[in-house]
Each structure stands twice: as structure tokens, then as C-alpha cells.
Amino acid sequence: MTAGPLRSLRVRLTIWYMLLLAVTLATVGVGVYFALRESLYSNLDDSIQAREDLVRSVVIQDNDLDVTGVQLPGDPLEGEHFIRVYDAEGRLVFDNTAGQAVPEDPDAIQSALEGQSSGREVDANGVHLQVDIQALTTDRGTVGVMEVGLSDDDARDTLRSFLLILALAYPLALIAATGGGIFLASRALSPIDRLTRVARKITAEDLSQRLDLRLPDDEVGRLAQTFDEMIARLDESFRRQRQFTADASHELRTPLTALKGQAEVALQRDRDIEGYKEVLTAVNAEVDRMIRLVASLLNLARADSGEIPITREPVDLGRVITDAAEQLRPAAEAKNLTLRLQSGPDVTLAGDQDLLLQLVLNLVDNAIKYTPSGGAVDVTWSADGRAAEIRVSDTGPGIAAEHLPRIFDRFYRIDKARSRDGGGSGLGLSISRWIAETHGGSIDVTSEPDRGTTFVVHLPSA
Ligand code: ADP
């Protein structure tokens, strides 16, 4: 939209600042000029007034005009002021203009005699005078007219000097302020430039970099801080992604290596039907494991991209839990474990029946897998008005505190070999957590080493 230098915030800020300042200064200048003028001229009026009072007191004696022997102070030489007095017929009876070329104004005198005072401005010998003409009245009526003139050159000089100062100071102040504005804008915005420069260097390949600008805690500082936090989150999620890919490849390679080994052994020499059956059975089991692993991976990948459509239908939670427990009862019995299912209240959830089943299966399966024979696995559920709670506890080896925060991570296994022997891939709990969260719930674990582990799932009810 805007082109050239206007694309710089610095320039735009400075221009705005300059405009505002220009208008403000001009307004203040004009205001002060008129206030000063008003004050100067009102002083001048007061002086004229004072002179008129003086003249009145001197030329009126016994209710009559008497200018004989009148001595009035003045400086007619410099022409700064003058006084004239006229009698009731309008004849000039006193004049200290001393040859100054102040023209008389018979019409104004006449009007004053009729009670109409007036003022005018005159130029005399280069002196500018404010002149006031007033009637001299006594108890006997109008006895004459006085004309008092006072130079306003001082006031005009002051105003002129003021305008001159203003005319010089205005552009100077504008220039100085603009310089200051540019400096301030540059100072305020330079961290943003720095931010942009450093941010340009950060690419998807190198998210380890941070701005690390250590700016003060102001708007820009917080922006940089937020940016760093965002990069840190991106970095973490890219790192996880890479880790996930690496782990997934690794997980897939293990069964493939096993398959290859089995095939190679089988091919080493001719075997009878039984021999081939044995190998194929082992291969079949390994392939099953791979299918489960790939299915889990696919699930997680889809969950990540939000692709899995979650159906929201009324689910009878008790049924789901009972189904899961009954499905796994043979496995528990095979390991000589007591699987106790304690029924809870009727709970209906809005959710995906298959996913919820998988969630409970994962937890009960883990409990059976990791509890040594002779132990027990307890499955219960409860509900209040707003939420349901599923509990799966076992008397297994427990999980050490340092592992607890990480067991929900993908591929995280405390004892890799044992987990893999039991068919585990380290994805079960991360899938379980995703299922709980996608239903608006959560999953927690508490464990006491050597005593057992309890997983608790909270799910909001319908
Ligand atoms: P796996 O496929 O290895 O079971 P999970 O994600 O289900 O993967 O579990 C992650 C790890 O948490 C397991 O490898 C195991 O070490 C630990 N774990 C899970 N459930 C239990 C349990 N009930 N008792 C002890 N350890 C458990």
C-alpha cells in the first residue's frame, strides 16, 4: 500500500509527530500573540484614562473650563503624547503638540460636545498615536472637550519583536523537535530492527537459535520474549517429530530383523513340514506384532493430524469396562493373576465406543503384563453428576518416581526388553492419553515401587 520511506514506521511516526507539533506550536503562538496584544492595549487604555483624569482635574476650576496657567507634564519633543483642550464652542484653548503634525478633527470635537466621545489612530511625524476625544462636563453641563493622544509604538514594537522571535523560534523548534523525534523513534524501534535481523536467521532447520535479546520488559521486550518462547515450542515439537520418526523406524526394524533371522534360519537347510510350520508360526506372531505396531503408529499419526473422526454416541461405560476385562481374563488366568472387576453405577458417556474400549484394554493389558504371577489386578469405576472415573490398579512392581512423568511419552518404556517380550511398543499409554484427552478427560498415574500402580481416567459424562 504505502511505498518507499513511508514503509518505515520510524518515518511515519516522525512525520506525525512533526505535524502534531507544528499545529500545537502554531496554536500556542497565535494564542500568546493575541493575549499579549490584548494586555498591551488595555494598559495603553488605562494610561489614556489616567491622563484624561489628570487633565480634567487641572482644567476644570469651579465648575468651569480654565486653562490659564495650566502646566501639563509632557514630552511633546519626542511626540510620545499630546493633550489638547477645546472650549464649549469648539475653539482650541490648549495645545501641547508643539508643532507636531497631529491633524485636528472638528467633526469628532463637535460630536464630543454633543456627548459622543470617540477614538482614532493618527500618524504624526512617524509616531503612531491612539487618540481619545471626550467631553469635559461639570454640574453646569459640557464646558469643553479634551483630546488625549498616546503613542502605542512601544506596544507595537513589543508585538513586532514577539512575532520576530516566534518566526525564528518556530522553525528552529520544529527542526530540533523533529531531530529529537527521529532520535526517539529510532531508539524505540531499533530493538525491532534487531529482532527482525535475528529472526531472519532462524530457519526451520536451525530452531536452536534464540533471539536472546535481553531487552527491558516493555512491549518490544515482551514481543522478543514471546517470539523466543514460540521458537522454543516449535523446536520442541520438531524435535519430538524427529524423535518419533527415528523411534518408529527403529521399532519397525526390530521385528523385521527378527523376521529376516527366522527366514534365514529356515532356509539354511531343508526341513520337514513341522519344521516349516514352526518357523511360519513364529513369523506369523512377529507379523502380528508388526501389524499392531503399525496400527498404533497410524493411529497416533492420524491423531496428530486430527484426522481420526471421533464419533460421539452414547456409550455405556460399564459395558465397555466389563468387555475389556472379560477379553483379558484369559490372559490374566494364564499368568495366574486375580482379575477383580467391581461394577460401579450406570454411566453413559458421549464418546467413541471403540476408542474407549481400547483405552481400558491398554490399561488392563499393561497391568496384567507387568504384574508378576500370583498378583492381582483391580478394575473399578465410579461417577458423580459430571464425571466418570475408571481405576485400574495392580500389585505389580510399580513405577519409580523418575519414570512416572515420562511413561505417557511415545515409545517410552522403563524396561525395553521386558516390554518388547510382552509385545509392548511403548505406544500404549500415549494412545490412551490421547483417547482420554480427545474425550475431554485426563489420565493420571500413582505408583509405589514394589507395591503396585494405579491408573485413573477421568472422563466427563454426557
Ligand atoms: P508398553 O507397550 O511398553 O506397555 P506403554 O505405553 O503401555 O508401553 O507403557 C509404557 C511403560 O510404562 C511400559 O513400558 C512400562 O515400563 C510402564 N508401565 C505401564 N503400565 C505399567 C504398570 N501397570 N506397572 C508397571 N509399569 C507400567
Coordinates of C-alpha atoms and ligand atoms in Angstrom, one line a residue:
M1 CA 0.0 0.0 0.0
T2 CA 2.4 2.6 1.2
A3 CA 5.7 2.8 -0.7
G4 CA 9.2 4.0 -0.2
P5 CA 10.2 5.6 3.0
L6 CA 6.6 5.6 4.3
R7 CA 7.0 1.9 4.8
S8 CA 9.3 2.8 7.7
L9 CA 7.4 3.1 11.0
R10 CA 10.2 5.5 12.1
V11 CA 9.5 7.9 9.2
R12 CA 5.7 7.7 9.7
L13 CA 6.0 8.3 13.4
T14 CA 8.3 11.3 12.9
I15 CA 6.0 12.8 10.3
W16 CA 3.0 12.5 12.6
Y17 CA 5.0 13.9 15.5
M18 CA 6.1 16.8 13.4
L19 CA 2.6 17.6 12.2
L20 CA 1.2 17.5 15.7
L21 CA 4.0 19.6 17.0
A22 CA 3.6 22.2 14.2
V23 CA -0.1 22.6 14.8
T24 CA 0.4 22.8 18.6
L25 CA 3.2 25.3 18.4
A26 CA 1.2 27.4 15.9
T27 CA -1.9 27.4 18.1
V28 CA 0.1 28.3 21.2
G29 CA 2.0 31.1 19.3
V30 CA -1.2 32.7 17.9
G31 CA -2.9 32.4 21.3
V32 CA 0.0 34.1 23.1
Y33 CA 0.3 36.8 20.5
F34 CA -3.4 37.8 20.9
A35 CA -3.2 37.6 24.7
L36 CA -0.1 39.8 24.7
R37 CA -1.8 42.3 22.4
E38 CA -4.9 42.4 24.5
S39 CA -2.9 43.1 27.6
L40 CA -0.6 45.8 26.0
Y41 CA -3.6 47.7 24.6
S42 CA -5.6 47.5 27.8
N43 CA -2.5 49.0 29.6
L44 CA -2.5 51.8 27.0
D45 CA -6.2 52.5 27.5
D46 CA -5.5 52.7 31.3
S47 CA -2.8 55.2 30.7
I48 CA -5.0 57.4 28.4
Q49 CA -7.7 57.2 31.1
A50 CA -5.3 58.3 33.8
R51 CA -4.1 61.2 31.6
E52 CA -7.7 62.3 31.0
D53 CA -8.4 62.2 34.7
L54 CA -5.4 64.4 35.2
V55 CA -6.5 66.9 32.5
R56 CA -10.0 67.0 33.9
S57 CA -8.7 67.8 37.4
V58 CA -6.4 70.6 36.1
V59 CA -8.6 72.4 33.5
I60 CA -11.9 72.4 35.4
Q61 CA -11.9 75.1 38.1
D62 CA -15.2 76.0 39.9
N63 CA -17.3 74.1 37.5
D64 CA -15.8 75.9 34.6
L65 CA -13.1 75.5 32.0
D66 CA -10.0 77.4 32.9
V67 CA -6.8 76.8 31.1
T68 CA -4.9 79.9 32.2
G69 CA -1.6 79.0 33.7
V70 CA -2.2 75.3 33.1
Q71 CA 1.0 73.3 33.3
L72 CA 0.7 69.8 32.0
P73 CA 3.5 67.4 32.0
G74 CA 4.5 66.0 28.7
D75 CA 7.2 65.4 26.1
P76 CA 5.9 67.0 23.0
L77 CA 9.5 66.9 21.8
E78 CA 9.5 63.2 21.4
G79 CA 5.9 63.2 20.3
E80 CA 5.0 60.4 22.6
H81 CA 1.8 62.0 23.7
F82 CA -0.2 65.2 23.5
I83 CA -3.1 67.0 25.0
R84 CA -5.5 69.5 23.5
V85 CA -8.4 71.2 25.1
Y86 CA -11.3 72.9 23.3
D87 CA -13.9 75.2 24.8
A88 CA -17.6 74.8 24.6
E89 CA -17.6 76.4 21.2
G90 CA -15.0 74.0 19.9
R91 CA -12.2 76.5 19.8
L92 CA -8.7 75.2 20.6
V93 CA -7.7 76.7 24.0
F94 CA -4.8 74.4 25.0
D95 CA -2.4 72.5 22.8
N96 CA 1.0 71.0 23.7
T97 CA 1.5 69.3 20.3
A98 CA 4.2 71.9 19.8
G99 CA 4.1 71.9 16.1
Q100 CA 3.5 68.2 15.8
A101 CA 1.5 67.4 12.7
V102 CA -1.4 66.0 14.5
P103 CA -4.4 66.9 12.4
E104 CA -7.5 68.2 14.2
D105 CA -10.8 66.5 13.8
P106 CA -13.6 69.1 14.1
D107 CA -16.4 66.6 13.5
A108 CA -15.2 64.5 16.4
I109 CA -14.9 67.6 18.6
Q110 CA -18.5 68.5 17.6
S111 CA -19.7 65.0 18.4
A112 CA -17.9 65.1 21.8
L113 CA -19.6 68.4 22.6
E114 CA -22.9 66.6 21.9
G115 CA -21.9 63.9 24.3
Q116 CA -20.5 61.4 21.8
S117 CA -16.9 60.5 22.7
S118 CA -14.7 58.9 20.1
G119 CA -11.3 57.4 19.4
R120 CA -9.0 57.3 16.4
E121 CA -5.5 56.5 15.4
V122 CA -3.1 59.0 13.9
D123 CA 0.3 59.0 12.4
A124 CA 2.3 62.2 13.3
N125 CA 5.9 62.6 12.3
G126 CA 6.4 58.9 12.3
V127 CA 4.7 58.4 15.6
H128 CA 1.6 56.3 15.8
L129 CA -0.8 57.6 18.3
Q130 CA -4.0 56.3 19.9
V131 CA -6.3 59.4 20.3
D132 CA -9.3 59.7 22.6
I133 CA -11.8 62.6 22.5
Q134 CA -14.1 63.2 25.4
A135 CA -16.4 65.9 26.6
L136 CA -15.4 67.9 29.8
T137 CA -18.6 68.0 31.8
T138 CA -19.4 69.7 35.1
D139 CA -22.6 70.3 37.0
R140 CA -23.2 73.1 34.5
G141 CA -23.1 70.7 31.6
T142 CA -20.5 70.4 28.9
V143 CA -17.9 73.1 29.2
G144 CA -15.3 71.8 26.7
V145 CA -13.6 68.9 25.1
M146 CA -10.3 67.2 25.7
E147 CA -8.3 65.3 23.2
V148 CA -5.6 63.0 24.6
G149 CA -3.2 61.1 22.4
L150 CA -0.7 58.5 23.4
S151 CA 1.8 56.7 21.3
D152 CA 1.4 52.9 21.1
D153 CA 4.8 52.4 19.4
D154 CA 6.1 50.6 22.5
A155 CA 3.2 48.1 22.3
R156 CA 3.7 47.7 18.6
D157 CA 7.4 47.2 19.0
T158 CA 6.8 44.6 21.6
L159 CA 4.4 42.8 19.4
R160 CA 6.7 43.0 16.4
S161 CA 9.6 41.6 18.4
F162 CA 7.4 38.8 19.7
L163 CA 6.4 37.9 16.1
L164 CA 10.0 38.0 15.1
I165 CA 11.0 35.7 17.9
L166 CA 8.2 33.4 17.0
A167 CA 9.1 33.4 13.3
L168 CA 12.6 32.4 14.2
A169 CA 11.8 30.0 17.1
Y170 CA 9.0 28.2 15.3
P171 CA 11.1 26.6 12.6
L172 CA 14.0 26.1 14.9
A173 CA 11.8 24.4 17.5
L174 CA 10.3 22.2 14.7
I175 CA 13.7 21.2 13.4
A176 CA 15.0 20.5 16.9
A177 CA 11.9 18.5 17.8
T178 CA 12.0 16.6 14.5
G179 CA 15.5 15.7 15.2
G180 CA 14.5 14.6 18.7
G181 CA 11.6 12.7 17.2
I182 CA 13.8 10.8 14.7
F183 CA 16.2 10.0 17.5
L184 CA 13.5 8.8 19.9
A185 CA 11.7 6.8 17.2
S186 CA 15.0 5.2 16.1
R187 CA 15.8 4.4 19.7
A188 CA 12.4 2.9 20.4
L189 CA 12.4 0.9 17.1
S190 CA 16.0 -0.2 16.9
P191 CA 15.2 -3.4 19.0
I192 CA 12.6 -4.2 16.4
D193 CA 15.1 -4.0 13.7
R194 CA 17.4 -6.2 15.7
L195 CA 14.6 -8.6 16.3
T196 CA 13.9 -8.8 12.5
R197 CA 17.5 -9.3 11.7
V198 CA 18.0 -12.2 14.1
A199 CA 14.6 -13.7 13.4
R200 CA 15.5 -13.9 9.7
K201 CA 18.4 -16.1 10.6
I202 CA 16.2 -18.6 12.4
T203 CA 15.0 -21.2 10.0
A204 CA 13.2 -24.5 10.3
E205 CA 16.5 -26.3 10.1
D206 CA 18.1 -24.3 12.9
L207 CA 15.5 -23.8 15.5
S208 CA 18.1 -24.0 18.2
Q209 CA 18.8 -20.3 17.8
R210 CA 17.1 -17.8 20.0
L211 CA 16.8 -14.0 19.8
D212 CA 18.1 -13.8 23.3
L213 CA 17.9 -10.1 23.1
R214 CA 17.7 -9.3 26.8
L215 CA 15.6 -6.3 26.2
P216 CA 13.8 -4.5 29.0
D217 CA 10.4 -5.7 30.0
D218 CA 8.5 -3.4 27.7
E219 CA 6.3 -4.0 24.6
V220 CA 9.2 -4.9 22.3
G221 CA 11.0 -6.9 25.1
R222 CA 7.8 -8.9 25.6
L223 CA 7.5 -9.4 21.8
A224 CA 11.0 -10.8 21.6
Q225 CA 10.4 -13.0 24.7
T226 CA 7.2 -14.3 23.2
F227 CA 9.0 -15.0 19.9
D228 CA 11.6 -16.9 21.8
E229 CA 9.0 -18.9 23.6
M230 CA 7.3 -19.7 20.3
I231 CA 10.5 -20.8 18.7
A232 CA 11.3 -23.0 21.8
R233 CA 7.9 -24.7 21.4
L234 CA 8.4 -25.2 17.7
D235 CA 11.9 -26.5 18.3
E236 CA 10.5 -28.9 20.9
S237 CA 7.7 -30.1 18.5
F238 CA 10.2 -30.6 15.6
R239 CA 12.5 -32.4 17.9
R240 CA 9.6 -34.7 19.0
Q241 CA 8.7 -35.2 15.4
R242 CA 12.2 -36.3 14.5
Q243 CA 12.4 -38.4 17.6
F244 CA 9.1 -40.1 16.7
T245 CA 10.3 -40.9 13.2
A246 CA 13.6 -42.2 14.5
D247 CA 11.9 -44.3 17.2
A248 CA 9.2 -45.6 14.8
S249 CA 11.9 -46.7 12.2
H250 CA 13.8 -48.3 15.0
E251 CA 10.7 -50.1 16.3
L252 CA 9.9 -51.4 12.8
R253 CA 13.4 -52.6 12.2
T254 CA 13.4 -54.9 15.2
P255 CA 10.6 -57.2 14.1
L256 CA 11.9 -57.0 10.5
T257 CA 15.3 -58.2 11.7
A258 CA 13.7 -61.0 13.6
L259 CA 11.7 -62.0 10.6
K260 CA 14.8 -62.0 8.4
G261 CA 16.6 -64.1 11.0
Q262 CA 13.8 -66.6 11.1
A263 CA 13.6 -66.8 7.4
E264 CA 17.4 -67.2 7.1
V265 CA 17.5 -70.0 9.7
A266 CA 14.6 -71.7 7.9
L267 CA 16.4 -71.5 4.6
Q268 CA 19.7 -72.8 5.9
R269 CA 18.7 -76.5 5.3
D270 CA 15.7 -78.5 4.1
R271 CA 13.1 -79.1 6.8
D272 CA 10.1 -81.3 7.2
I273 CA 6.6 -79.8 7.3
E274 CA 6.6 -79.5 11.1
G275 CA 9.8 -77.5 10.9
Y276 CA 8.4 -75.1 8.3
K277 CA 5.2 -74.8 10.4
E278 CA 7.2 -73.9 13.4
V279 CA 9.0 -71.1 11.5
L280 CA 5.9 -69.8 9.9
T281 CA 4.1 -69.7 13.3
A282 CA 6.9 -67.6 14.7
V283 CA 6.9 -65.4 11.6
N284 CA 3.1 -65.1 11.9
A285 CA 3.5 -63.9 15.5
E286 CA 6.1 -61.4 14.5
V287 CA 4.0 -60.1 11.7
D288 CA 1.0 -59.8 14.1
R289 CA 3.3 -57.7 16.3
M290 CA 4.2 -55.5 13.4
I291 CA 0.6 -55.1 12.4
R292 CA -0.3 -53.9 15.9
L293 CA 2.7 -51.6 15.9
V294 CA 1.9 -50.1 12.5
A295 CA -1.8 -49.7 13.5
S296 CA -0.7 -47.9 16.7
L297 CA 1.7 -45.7 14.7
L298 CA -1.0 -44.9 12.2
N299 CA -3.4 -44.1 15.0
L300 CA -1.0 -41.7 16.6
A301 CA -0.1 -40.1 13.3
R302 CA -3.7 -39.6 12.4
A303 CA -4.5 -38.3 15.9
D304 CA -1.7 -35.8 15.5
S305 CA -3.1 -34.5 12.2
G306 CA -6.6 -34.5 13.7
E307 CA -7.7 -36.9 11.0
I308 CA -9.4 -39.5 13.2
P309 CA -13.1 -38.9 13.2
I310 CA -14.4 -39.3 16.7
T311 CA -17.9 -40.5 16.8
R312 CA -19.9 -39.1 19.7
E313 CA -22.5 -41.6 20.6
P314 CA -23.9 -42.6 23.9
V315 CA -21.6 -45.2 25.4
D316 CA -22.4 -47.4 28.3
L317 CA -19.2 -47.1 30.2
G318 CA -19.9 -50.1 32.5
R319 CA -20.3 -52.4 29.4
V320 CA -17.1 -51.1 27.8
I321 CA -15.1 -51.8 31.0
T322 CA -16.7 -55.2 31.5
D323 CA -16.0 -56.2 27.9
A324 CA -12.3 -55.2 28.2
A325 CA -11.9 -57.1 31.5
E326 CA -13.6 -60.2 30.1
Q327 CA -11.5 -60.0 26.9
L328 CA -8.3 -60.1 29.0
R329 CA -9.4 -62.5 31.7
P330 CA -7.9 -65.5 29.9
A331 CA -4.5 -63.7 29.7
A332 CA -4.8 -62.9 33.5
E333 CA -5.6 -66.5 34.3
A334 CA -2.8 -67.8 32.1
K335 CA -0.4 -65.7 34.3
N336 CA -2.1 -66.9 37.4
L337 CA -3.4 -63.4 38.3
T338 CA -6.6 -62.5 40.1
L339 CA -8.6 -60.1 37.9
R340 CA -11.3 -58.4 40.0
L341 CA -13.9 -56.3 38.3
Q342 CA -16.1 -54.3 40.7
S343 CA -19.1 -52.9 39.0
G344 CA -19.9 -49.2 39.5
P345 CA -23.0 -47.2 38.7
D346 CA -24.6 -46.9 35.3
V347 CA -22.8 -44.2 33.4
T348 CA -23.5 -43.0 29.9
L349 CA -20.8 -41.0 28.1
A350 CA -20.8 -39.3 24.8
G351 CA -17.9 -40.8 23.0
D352 CA -16.3 -43.3 20.7
Q353 CA -17.0 -46.8 22.0
D354 CA -14.1 -48.4 20.1
L355 CA -11.6 -45.9 21.4
L356 CA -12.8 -46.1 24.9
L357 CA -12.6 -49.9 24.7
Q358 CA -9.0 -49.6 23.5
L359 CA -8.2 -47.2 26.4
V360 CA -9.4 -49.7 29.0
L361 CA -7.8 -52.6 27.2
N362 CA -4.4 -50.8 27.2
L363 CA -4.5 -50.2 30.9
V364 CA -5.7 -53.6 31.9
D365 CA -3.3 -55.2 29.5
N366 CA -0.4 -53.3 31.0
A367 CA -1.5 -54.2 34.5
I368 CA -1.6 -57.9 33.5
K369 CA 1.7 -57.7 31.6
Y370 CA 3.7 -56.0 34.3
T371 CA 2.3 -57.8 37.4
P372 CA 4.1 -61.0 38.3
S373 CA 2.1 -64.1 38.7
G374 CA 0.2 -64.5 41.9
G375 CA -0.7 -60.8 42.0
A376 CA -4.0 -59.1 41.4
V377 CA -5.5 -56.6 39.1
D378 CA -8.5 -54.5 40.2
V379 CA -10.8 -52.6 37.8
T380 CA -13.5 -50.3 39.2
W381 CA -15.4 -47.3 38.0
S382 CA -17.4 -44.6 39.7
A383 CA -19.3 -41.5 38.7
D384 CA -20.7 -38.3 40.0
G385 CA -23.0 -36.0 38.2
R386 CA -20.4 -34.5 35.9
A387 CA -17.6 -37.0 35.5
A388 CA -16.8 -40.7 35.5
E389 CA -13.7 -42.2 36.9
I390 CA -12.1 -45.5 35.8
R391 CA -9.5 -47.1 38.1
V392 CA -7.1 -49.9 37.1
S393 CA -4.7 -50.9 39.9
D394 CA -2.3 -53.8 40.2
T395 CA 0.1 -55.3 42.7
G396 CA 3.0 -55.2 40.3
P397 CA 6.5 -53.8 40.6
G398 CA 5.3 -50.2 40.5
I399 CA 7.0 -47.4 38.6
A400 CA 9.8 -45.4 40.1
A401 CA 9.1 -41.7 40.6
E402 CA 11.7 -40.6 38.0
H403 CA 9.9 -42.6 35.2
L404 CA 6.4 -41.5 36.2
P405 CA 6.3 -38.2 34.2
R406 CA 7.6 -39.9 31.1
I407 CA 5.6 -43.1 30.8
F408 CA 3.0 -41.4 28.6
D409 CA 5.6 -40.3 26.1
R410 CA 5.7 -42.2 22.9
F411 CA 8.0 -45.2 22.8
Y412 CA 8.9 -44.7 26.4
R413 CA 9.5 -48.0 28.2
I414 CA 11.1 -48.5 31.5
D415 CA 12.5 -51.9 30.7
K416 CA 12.7 -52.1 26.9
A417 CA 13.5 -55.8 26.7
R418 CA 10.7 -56.9 29.1
S419 CA 8.2 -54.7 27.4
R420 CA 9.0 -55.9 24.0
D421 CA 8.9 -59.6 25.1
G422 CA 5.4 -58.8 26.3
G423 CA 4.5 -57.4 22.9
G424 CA 4.7 -53.8 24.0
S425 CA 5.9 -51.0 21.8
G426 CA 5.8 -48.1 24.3
L427 CA 2.9 -46.5 22.5
G428 CA 0.0 -47.9 24.5
L429 CA -0.1 -45.2 27.2
S430 CA 0.4 -42.3 24.8
I431 CA -2.5 -43.6 22.8
S432 CA -4.5 -44.0 26.0
R433 CA -3.8 -40.5 27.0
W434 CA -4.8 -39.2 23.6
I435 CA -8.1 -41.1 23.8
A436 CA -8.8 -39.7 27.3
E437 CA -8.0 -36.1 26.2
T438 CA -9.9 -36.3 23.0
H439 CA -12.9 -37.2 25.1
G440 CA -12.3 -34.0 27.2
G441 CA -10.8 -36.1 30.0
S442 CA -7.4 -36.9 31.5
I443 CA -5.4 -39.8 32.8
D444 CA -3.2 -39.9 35.9
V445 CA -1.0 -42.4 37.5
T446 CA 0.1 -43.1 41.0
S447 CA 2.6 -45.7 41.9
E448 CA 4.5 -47.1 44.8
P449 CA 7.6 -49.2 43.8
D450 CA 7.1 -52.8 44.8
R451 CA 3.5 -52.2 45.9
G452 CA 1.7 -51.5 42.7
T453 CA 0.4 -49.0 40.2
T454 CA -2.9 -47.3 39.8
F455 CA -4.1 -45.6 36.6
V456 CA -7.1 -43.3 37.0
V457 CA -9.0 -42.0 34.0
H458 CA -11.4 -39.0 34.3
L459 CA -14.0 -38.6 31.7
P460 CA -16.7 -36.0 31.6
S461 CA -20.1 -37.7 31.5
A462 CA -22.8 -36.9 28.9
Ligands
ADP1 P1 4.3 -50.8 26.5 O1 3.8 -51.2 25.2 O2 5.8 -50.9 26.7 O3 3.5 -51.4 27.6 P2 3.0 -48.4 27.4 O4 3.0 -47.0 26.8 O5 1.7 -49.1 27.5 O6 4.0 -49.2 26.5 O7 3.7 -48.2 28.8 C1 4.9 -47.5 28.9 C2 5.8 -48.1 30.0 O8 5.2 -47.8 31.3 C3 5.9 -49.6 30.0 O9 7.0 -50.0 29.2 C4 6.2 -49.9 31.4 O10 7.5 -49.8 31.7 C5 5.4 -48.8 32.2 N1 4.1 -49.3 32.7 C6 2.9 -49.2 32.1 N2 2.0 -49.7 32.8 C7 2.6 -50.2 33.9 C8 2.1 -51.0 35.1 N3 0.8 -51.2 35.3 N4 3.0 -51.3 36.0 C9 4.3 -51.1 35.8 N5 4.8 -50.4 34.8 C10 4.0 -50.0 33.8

